[in-house]
Short mmCIF file of C-alpha atoms in Angstrom, two decimals:
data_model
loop_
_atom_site.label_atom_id
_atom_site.label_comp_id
_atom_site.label_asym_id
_atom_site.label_seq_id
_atom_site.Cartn_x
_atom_site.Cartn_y
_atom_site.Cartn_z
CA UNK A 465 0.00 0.00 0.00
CA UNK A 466 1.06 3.29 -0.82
CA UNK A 467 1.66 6.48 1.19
CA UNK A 468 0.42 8.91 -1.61
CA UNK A 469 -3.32 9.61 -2.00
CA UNK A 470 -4.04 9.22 -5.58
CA UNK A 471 -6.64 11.95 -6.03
CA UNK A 472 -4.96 14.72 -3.93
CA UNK A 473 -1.45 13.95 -3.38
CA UNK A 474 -1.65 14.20 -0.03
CA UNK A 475 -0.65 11.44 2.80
CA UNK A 476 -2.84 10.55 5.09
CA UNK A 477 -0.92 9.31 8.04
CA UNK A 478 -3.75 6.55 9.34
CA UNK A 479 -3.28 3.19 7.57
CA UNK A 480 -0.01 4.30 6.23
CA UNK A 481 3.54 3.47 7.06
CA UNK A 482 2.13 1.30 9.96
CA UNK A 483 1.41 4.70 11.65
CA UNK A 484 -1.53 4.85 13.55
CA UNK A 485 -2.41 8.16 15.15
CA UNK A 486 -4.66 9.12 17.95
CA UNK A 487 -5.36 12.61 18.61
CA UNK A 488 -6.58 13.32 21.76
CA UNK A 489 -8.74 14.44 21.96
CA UNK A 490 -12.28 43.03 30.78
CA UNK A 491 -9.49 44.04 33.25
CA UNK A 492 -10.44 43.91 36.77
CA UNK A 493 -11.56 47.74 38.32
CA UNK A 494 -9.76 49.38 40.46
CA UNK A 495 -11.22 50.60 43.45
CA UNK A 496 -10.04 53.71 45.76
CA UNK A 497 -9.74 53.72 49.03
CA UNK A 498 -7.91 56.16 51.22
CA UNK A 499 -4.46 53.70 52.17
CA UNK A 500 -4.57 52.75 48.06
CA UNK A 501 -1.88 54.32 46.18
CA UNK A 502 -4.14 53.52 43.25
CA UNK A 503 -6.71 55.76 41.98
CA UNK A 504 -9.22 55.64 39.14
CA UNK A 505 -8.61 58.83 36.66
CA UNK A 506 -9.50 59.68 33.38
CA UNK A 507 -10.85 55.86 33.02
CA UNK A 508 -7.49 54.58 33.90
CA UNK A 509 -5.51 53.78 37.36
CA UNK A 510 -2.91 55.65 38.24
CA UNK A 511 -0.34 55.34 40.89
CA UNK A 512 -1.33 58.80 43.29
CA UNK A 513 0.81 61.41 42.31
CA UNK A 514 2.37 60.02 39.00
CA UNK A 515 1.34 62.32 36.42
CA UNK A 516 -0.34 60.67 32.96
CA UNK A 517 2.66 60.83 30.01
CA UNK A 518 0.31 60.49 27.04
CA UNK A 519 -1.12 63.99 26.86
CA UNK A 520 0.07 67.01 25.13
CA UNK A 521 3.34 64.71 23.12
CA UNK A 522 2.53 65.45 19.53
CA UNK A 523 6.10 63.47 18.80
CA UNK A 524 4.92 59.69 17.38
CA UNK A 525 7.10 57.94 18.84
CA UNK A 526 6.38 59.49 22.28
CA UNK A 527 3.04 58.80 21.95
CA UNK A 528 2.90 55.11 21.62
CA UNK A 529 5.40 55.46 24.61
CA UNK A 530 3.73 57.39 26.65
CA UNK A 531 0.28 55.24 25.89
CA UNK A 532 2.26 52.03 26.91
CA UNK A 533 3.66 54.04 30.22
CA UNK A 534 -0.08 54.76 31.20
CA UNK A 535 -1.52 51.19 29.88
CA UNK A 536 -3.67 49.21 32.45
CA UNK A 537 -0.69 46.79 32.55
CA UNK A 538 1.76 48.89 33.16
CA UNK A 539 -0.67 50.11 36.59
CA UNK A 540 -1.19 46.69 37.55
CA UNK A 541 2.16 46.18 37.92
CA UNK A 542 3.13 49.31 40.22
CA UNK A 543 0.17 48.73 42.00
CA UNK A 544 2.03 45.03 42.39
CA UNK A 545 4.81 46.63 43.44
CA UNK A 546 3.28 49.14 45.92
CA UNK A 547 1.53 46.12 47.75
CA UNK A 548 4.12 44.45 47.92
CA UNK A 549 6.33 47.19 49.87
CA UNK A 550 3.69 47.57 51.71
CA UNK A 551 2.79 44.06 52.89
CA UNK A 552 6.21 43.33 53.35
CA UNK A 553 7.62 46.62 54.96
CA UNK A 554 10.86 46.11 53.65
CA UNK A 555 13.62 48.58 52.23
CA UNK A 556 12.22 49.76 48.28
CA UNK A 557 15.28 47.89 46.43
CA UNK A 558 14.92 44.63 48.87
CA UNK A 559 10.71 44.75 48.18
CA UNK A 560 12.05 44.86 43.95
CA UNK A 561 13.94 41.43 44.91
CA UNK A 562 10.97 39.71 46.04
CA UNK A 563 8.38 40.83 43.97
CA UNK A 564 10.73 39.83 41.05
CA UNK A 565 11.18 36.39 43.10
CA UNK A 566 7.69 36.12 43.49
CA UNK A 567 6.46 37.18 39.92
CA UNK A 568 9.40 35.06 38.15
CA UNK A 569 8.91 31.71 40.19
CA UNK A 570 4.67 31.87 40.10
CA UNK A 571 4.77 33.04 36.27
CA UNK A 572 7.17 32.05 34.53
CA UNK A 573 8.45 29.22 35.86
CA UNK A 574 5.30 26.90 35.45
CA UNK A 575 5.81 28.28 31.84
CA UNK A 576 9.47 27.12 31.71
CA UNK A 577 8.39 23.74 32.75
CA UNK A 578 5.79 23.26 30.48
CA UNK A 579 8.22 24.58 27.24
CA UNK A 580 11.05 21.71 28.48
CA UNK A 581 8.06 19.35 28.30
CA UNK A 582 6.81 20.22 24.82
CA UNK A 583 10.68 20.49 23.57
CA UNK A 584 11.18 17.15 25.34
CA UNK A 585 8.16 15.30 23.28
CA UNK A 586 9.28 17.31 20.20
CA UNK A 587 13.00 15.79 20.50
CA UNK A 588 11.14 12.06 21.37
CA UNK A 589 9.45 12.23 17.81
CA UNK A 590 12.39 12.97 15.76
CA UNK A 591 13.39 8.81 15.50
CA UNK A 592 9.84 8.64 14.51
CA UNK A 593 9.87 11.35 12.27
CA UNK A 594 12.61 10.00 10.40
CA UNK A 595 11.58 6.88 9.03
CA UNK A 596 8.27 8.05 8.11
CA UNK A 597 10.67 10.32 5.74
CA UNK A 598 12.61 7.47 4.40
CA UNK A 599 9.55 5.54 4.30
CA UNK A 600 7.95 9.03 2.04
CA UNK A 601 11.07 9.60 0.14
CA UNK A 602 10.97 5.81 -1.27
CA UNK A 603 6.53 6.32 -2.15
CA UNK A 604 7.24 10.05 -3.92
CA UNK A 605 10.29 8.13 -6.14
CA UNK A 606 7.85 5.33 -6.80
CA UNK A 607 5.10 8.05 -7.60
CA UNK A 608 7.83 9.87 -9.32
CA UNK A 609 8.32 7.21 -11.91
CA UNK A 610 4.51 6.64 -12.61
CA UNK A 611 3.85 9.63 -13.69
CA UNK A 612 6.45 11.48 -14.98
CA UNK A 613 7.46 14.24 -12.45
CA UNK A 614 10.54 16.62 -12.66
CA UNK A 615 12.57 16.54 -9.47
CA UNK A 616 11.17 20.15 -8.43
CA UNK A 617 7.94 18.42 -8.14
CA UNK A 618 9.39 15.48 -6.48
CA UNK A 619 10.82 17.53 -3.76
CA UNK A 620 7.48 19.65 -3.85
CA UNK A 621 5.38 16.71 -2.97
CA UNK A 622 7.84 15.44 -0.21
CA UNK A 623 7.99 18.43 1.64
CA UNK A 624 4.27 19.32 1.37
CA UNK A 625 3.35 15.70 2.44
CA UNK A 626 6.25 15.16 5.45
CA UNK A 627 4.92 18.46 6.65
CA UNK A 628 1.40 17.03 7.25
CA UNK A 629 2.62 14.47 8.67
CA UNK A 630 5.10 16.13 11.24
CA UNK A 631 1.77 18.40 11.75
CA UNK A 632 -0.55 15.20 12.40
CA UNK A 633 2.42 13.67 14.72
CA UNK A 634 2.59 16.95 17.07
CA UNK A 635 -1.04 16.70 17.24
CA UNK A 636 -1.85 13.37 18.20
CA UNK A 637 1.44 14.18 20.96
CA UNK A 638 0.15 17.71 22.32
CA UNK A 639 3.68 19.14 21.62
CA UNK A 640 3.22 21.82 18.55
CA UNK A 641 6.17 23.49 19.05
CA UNK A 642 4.09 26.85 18.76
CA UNK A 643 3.63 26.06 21.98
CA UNK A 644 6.86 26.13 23.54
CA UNK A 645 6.97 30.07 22.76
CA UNK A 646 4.13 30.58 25.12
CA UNK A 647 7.00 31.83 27.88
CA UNK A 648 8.53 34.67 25.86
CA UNK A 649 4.90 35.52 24.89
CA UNK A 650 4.22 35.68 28.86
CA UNK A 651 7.55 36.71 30.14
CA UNK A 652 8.86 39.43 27.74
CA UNK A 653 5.11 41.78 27.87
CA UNK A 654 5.76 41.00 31.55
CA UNK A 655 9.34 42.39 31.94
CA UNK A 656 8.44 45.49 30.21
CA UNK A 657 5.08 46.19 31.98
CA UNK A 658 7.55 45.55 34.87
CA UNK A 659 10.20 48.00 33.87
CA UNK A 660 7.93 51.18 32.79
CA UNK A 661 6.07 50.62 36.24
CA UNK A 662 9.55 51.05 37.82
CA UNK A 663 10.12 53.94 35.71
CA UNK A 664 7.03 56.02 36.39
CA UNK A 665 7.10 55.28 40.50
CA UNK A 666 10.34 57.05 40.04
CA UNK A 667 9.42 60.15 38.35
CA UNK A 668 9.60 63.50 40.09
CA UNK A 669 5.49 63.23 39.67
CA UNK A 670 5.02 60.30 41.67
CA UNK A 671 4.60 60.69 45.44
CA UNK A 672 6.06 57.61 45.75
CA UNK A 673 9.57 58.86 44.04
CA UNK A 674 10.83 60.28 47.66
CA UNK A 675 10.60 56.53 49.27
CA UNK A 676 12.73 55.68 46.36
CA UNK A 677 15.39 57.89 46.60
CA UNK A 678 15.94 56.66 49.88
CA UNK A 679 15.18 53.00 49.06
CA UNK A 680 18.84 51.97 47.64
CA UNK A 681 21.43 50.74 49.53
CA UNK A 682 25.28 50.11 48.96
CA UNK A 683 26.56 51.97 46.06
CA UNK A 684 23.03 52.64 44.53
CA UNK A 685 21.09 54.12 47.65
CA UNK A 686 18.94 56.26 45.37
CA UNK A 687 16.78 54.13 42.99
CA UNK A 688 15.69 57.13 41.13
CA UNK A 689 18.90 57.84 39.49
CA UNK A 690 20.75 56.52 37.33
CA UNK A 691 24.03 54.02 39.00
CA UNK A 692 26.83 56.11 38.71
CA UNK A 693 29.30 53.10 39.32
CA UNK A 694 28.43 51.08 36.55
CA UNK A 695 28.41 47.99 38.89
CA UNK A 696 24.46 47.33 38.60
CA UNK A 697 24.64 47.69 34.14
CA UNK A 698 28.06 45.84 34.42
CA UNK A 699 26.67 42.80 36.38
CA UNK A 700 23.42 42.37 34.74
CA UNK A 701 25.64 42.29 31.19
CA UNK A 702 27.77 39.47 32.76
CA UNK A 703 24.64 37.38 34.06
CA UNK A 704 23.19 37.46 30.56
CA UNK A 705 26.63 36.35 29.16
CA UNK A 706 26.82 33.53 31.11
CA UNK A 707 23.20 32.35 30.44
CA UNK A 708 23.90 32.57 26.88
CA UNK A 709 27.19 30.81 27.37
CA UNK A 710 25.11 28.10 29.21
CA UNK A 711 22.50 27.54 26.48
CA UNK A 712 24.89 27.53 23.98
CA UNK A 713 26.92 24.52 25.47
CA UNK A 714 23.52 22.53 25.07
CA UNK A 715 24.48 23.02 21.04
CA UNK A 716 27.26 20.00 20.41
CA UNK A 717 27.20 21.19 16.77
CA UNK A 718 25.49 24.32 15.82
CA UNK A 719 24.22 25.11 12.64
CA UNK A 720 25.23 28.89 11.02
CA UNK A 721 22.23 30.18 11.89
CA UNK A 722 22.02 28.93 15.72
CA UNK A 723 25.91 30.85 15.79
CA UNK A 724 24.05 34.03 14.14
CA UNK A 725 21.74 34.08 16.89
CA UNK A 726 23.72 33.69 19.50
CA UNK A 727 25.90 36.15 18.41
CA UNK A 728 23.22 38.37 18.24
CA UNK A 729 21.85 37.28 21.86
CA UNK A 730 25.64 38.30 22.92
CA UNK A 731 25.77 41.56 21.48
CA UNK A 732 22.25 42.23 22.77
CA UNK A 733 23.62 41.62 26.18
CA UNK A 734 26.50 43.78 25.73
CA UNK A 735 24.53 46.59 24.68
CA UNK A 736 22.13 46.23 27.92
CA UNK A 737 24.91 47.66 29.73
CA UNK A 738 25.03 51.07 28.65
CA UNK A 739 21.16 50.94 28.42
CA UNK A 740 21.04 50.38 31.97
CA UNK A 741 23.26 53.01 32.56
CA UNK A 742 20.76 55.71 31.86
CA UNK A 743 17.96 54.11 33.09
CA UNK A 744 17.03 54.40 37.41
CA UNK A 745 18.39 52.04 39.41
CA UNK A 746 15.38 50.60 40.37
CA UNK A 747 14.85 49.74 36.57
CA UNK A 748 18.69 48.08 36.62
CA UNK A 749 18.33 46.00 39.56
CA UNK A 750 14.77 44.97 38.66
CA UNK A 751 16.84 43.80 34.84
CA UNK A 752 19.75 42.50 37.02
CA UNK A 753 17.01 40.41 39.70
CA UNK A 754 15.54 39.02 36.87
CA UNK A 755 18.60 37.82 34.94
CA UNK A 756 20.02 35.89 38.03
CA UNK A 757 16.02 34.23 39.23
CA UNK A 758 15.85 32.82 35.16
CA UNK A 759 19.10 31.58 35.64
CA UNK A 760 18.55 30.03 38.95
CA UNK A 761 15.53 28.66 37.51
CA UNK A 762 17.68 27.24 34.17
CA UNK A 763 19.61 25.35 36.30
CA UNK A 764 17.04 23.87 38.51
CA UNK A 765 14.94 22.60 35.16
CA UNK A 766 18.17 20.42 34.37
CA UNK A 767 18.16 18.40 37.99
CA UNK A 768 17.31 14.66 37.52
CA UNK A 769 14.50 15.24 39.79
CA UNK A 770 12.53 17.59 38.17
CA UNK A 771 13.00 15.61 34.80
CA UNK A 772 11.00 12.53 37.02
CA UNK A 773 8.69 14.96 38.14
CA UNK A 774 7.88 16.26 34.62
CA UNK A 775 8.13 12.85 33.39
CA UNK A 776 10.34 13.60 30.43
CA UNK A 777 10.36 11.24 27.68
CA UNK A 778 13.89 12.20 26.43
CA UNK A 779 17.53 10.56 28.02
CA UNK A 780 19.04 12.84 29.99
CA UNK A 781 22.46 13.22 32.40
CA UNK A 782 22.26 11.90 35.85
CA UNK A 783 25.27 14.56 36.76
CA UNK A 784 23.77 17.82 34.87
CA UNK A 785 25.62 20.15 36.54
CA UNK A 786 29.04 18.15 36.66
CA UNK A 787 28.50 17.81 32.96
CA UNK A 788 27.73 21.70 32.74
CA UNK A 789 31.52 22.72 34.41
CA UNK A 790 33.13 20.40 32.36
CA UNK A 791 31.78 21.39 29.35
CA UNK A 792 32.38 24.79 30.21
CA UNK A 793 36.14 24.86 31.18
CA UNK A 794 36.89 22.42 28.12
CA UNK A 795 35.06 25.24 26.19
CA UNK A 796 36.96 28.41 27.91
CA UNK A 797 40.21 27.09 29.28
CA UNK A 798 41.90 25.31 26.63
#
């Protein structure tokens, strides 16, 4: 029996190549209250005191700014922030630690878990995946000689079939890999809500900005500056180094365009440094939090125990993180 349909060209996966597939089967208000740093203006919330940066900009470009600055998002999150400090009575730049904790380890880490899962049934199906192409490449030759077809349309018929299959195969398996970019789809609208609520608590309009210039400590003890020292913009450029360094050591033998990117990913880290530079501190040790929790959390998704947990279906090392330092000084201290 034969893989190719012969009225549409297409291959159905059931009853072929001994393949049988099952498929298996408005923003919450804001209320005011007379403790709430929150207040409803204009039909948005607003953090008391924090004046609203879309009106009178007739620049573009600060427009769309300033309408991000003053989304409902963007509110959420200082009012996150606020409640936190508050709940918590700790220091301004210690409260910016633990919400980032917090937010980081209840968000996105659940997300994390679920994207090693998909990527681990993804990297399961490849065996499979492979000699249903073998087993295609052998039915389009055989079609290819019956009726006549140039090689263009040879290839054209292989790749538009193998890609219904793949697509049937991630289907009956719940792993589209679509779905393994739900985290940056979560995290990165997260980290910029995030990082404009940081900005506009420490504006000269915000009534808030005066427990933030005394909320720093060590070299940075006003977080509504910029850091002077460099150490914050410095640090947060090495932490990002070193997680790309770490990913990339997952790569045995990457392809040209897995270097590009990560050559890109490297200069983007690079150039975070002087971006942090101008920013407040608050913003820089929010960035620099965040860096070191997603690392933290990187290595934690490789222990053996959280692989049983998730029930991987791929091999991996019982020594991860032995494995890890080797690779890495074989890598950097040859």
């Amino acid at each position: 029996m034969r893989i190719l349909n012969e009225l549409q060209m297409d291959l159905p996966v059931r009853g072929f190549c001994s393949v049988v597939i099952y498929r298996k089967s408005l923003p919450p208000v804001i209320t005011s209250s007379p403790g709430n740093y929150l207040h409803r203006s204009g039909g948005g919330a607003h953090v008391s005191g924090v004046r609203a940066l879309s009106g009178g900009s007739s620049d573009a470009a600060g427009g769309w700014y300033s309408s991000l600055a003053d989304s409902t998002p963007v509110h959420l999150c200082e009012q996150l922030l606020v409640s936190v400090q508050e709940a918590s009575g700790l220091p301004w730049w210690f409260s910016i630690c633990v919400a980032t904790l917090s937010v980081r380890t209840l968000v996105t880490l659940p997300l994390a878990a679920y994207q090693l899962v998909v990527i681990s049934k993804v990297e399961a199906l490849q065996t499979e995946i492979s000699e249903l192409a073998k087993r295609l490449r052998y039915e389009v030759s055989v079609r290819a000689r019956e009726r006549s077809w140039t090689e263009r349309e040879s290839r054209f018929q292989f790749k538009k079939n193998l890609r219904r299959i793949v697509s049937q195969l991630y289907i009956r398996d719940n792993c589209h890999p679509f779905k393994a970019s739900l985290l940056v789809w979560v995290q990165l609208p997260l980290w910029i809500s995030l990082s404009l609520a940081l900005r506009n608590l420490s504006l000269d309009q915000s009534d808030l900005q005066g427990a933030l210039a005394a909320g720093g400590a060590l070299w940075f003890p006003d977080l509504t500056i910029p850091d002077s020292t460099w150490i914050l913009p410095v640090c947060l450029g090495l932490t990002n180094l070193l997680i790309v360094e770490v990913f990339s050591l997952q790569r045995v033998a990457a392809s040209r365009t897995q270097r590009l990117v990560l050559n890109t990913v490297r200069g983007f880290s690079l150039l975070m440094i002087p971006i942090a530079a101008t920013v407040p501190s608050s913003m820089a040790l929010y960035w620099f939090a965040s860096s070191l929790v997603g690392f933290s959390h990187n290595l934690l998704l490789r222990s053996p125990s959280i692989h049983r947990l998730l029930q991987l279906s791929t091999p991996h090392s019982t020594s991860p993180y032995r494995d890890l330092l080797t690779a890495f000084i074989a890598k950097y201290h040859k």
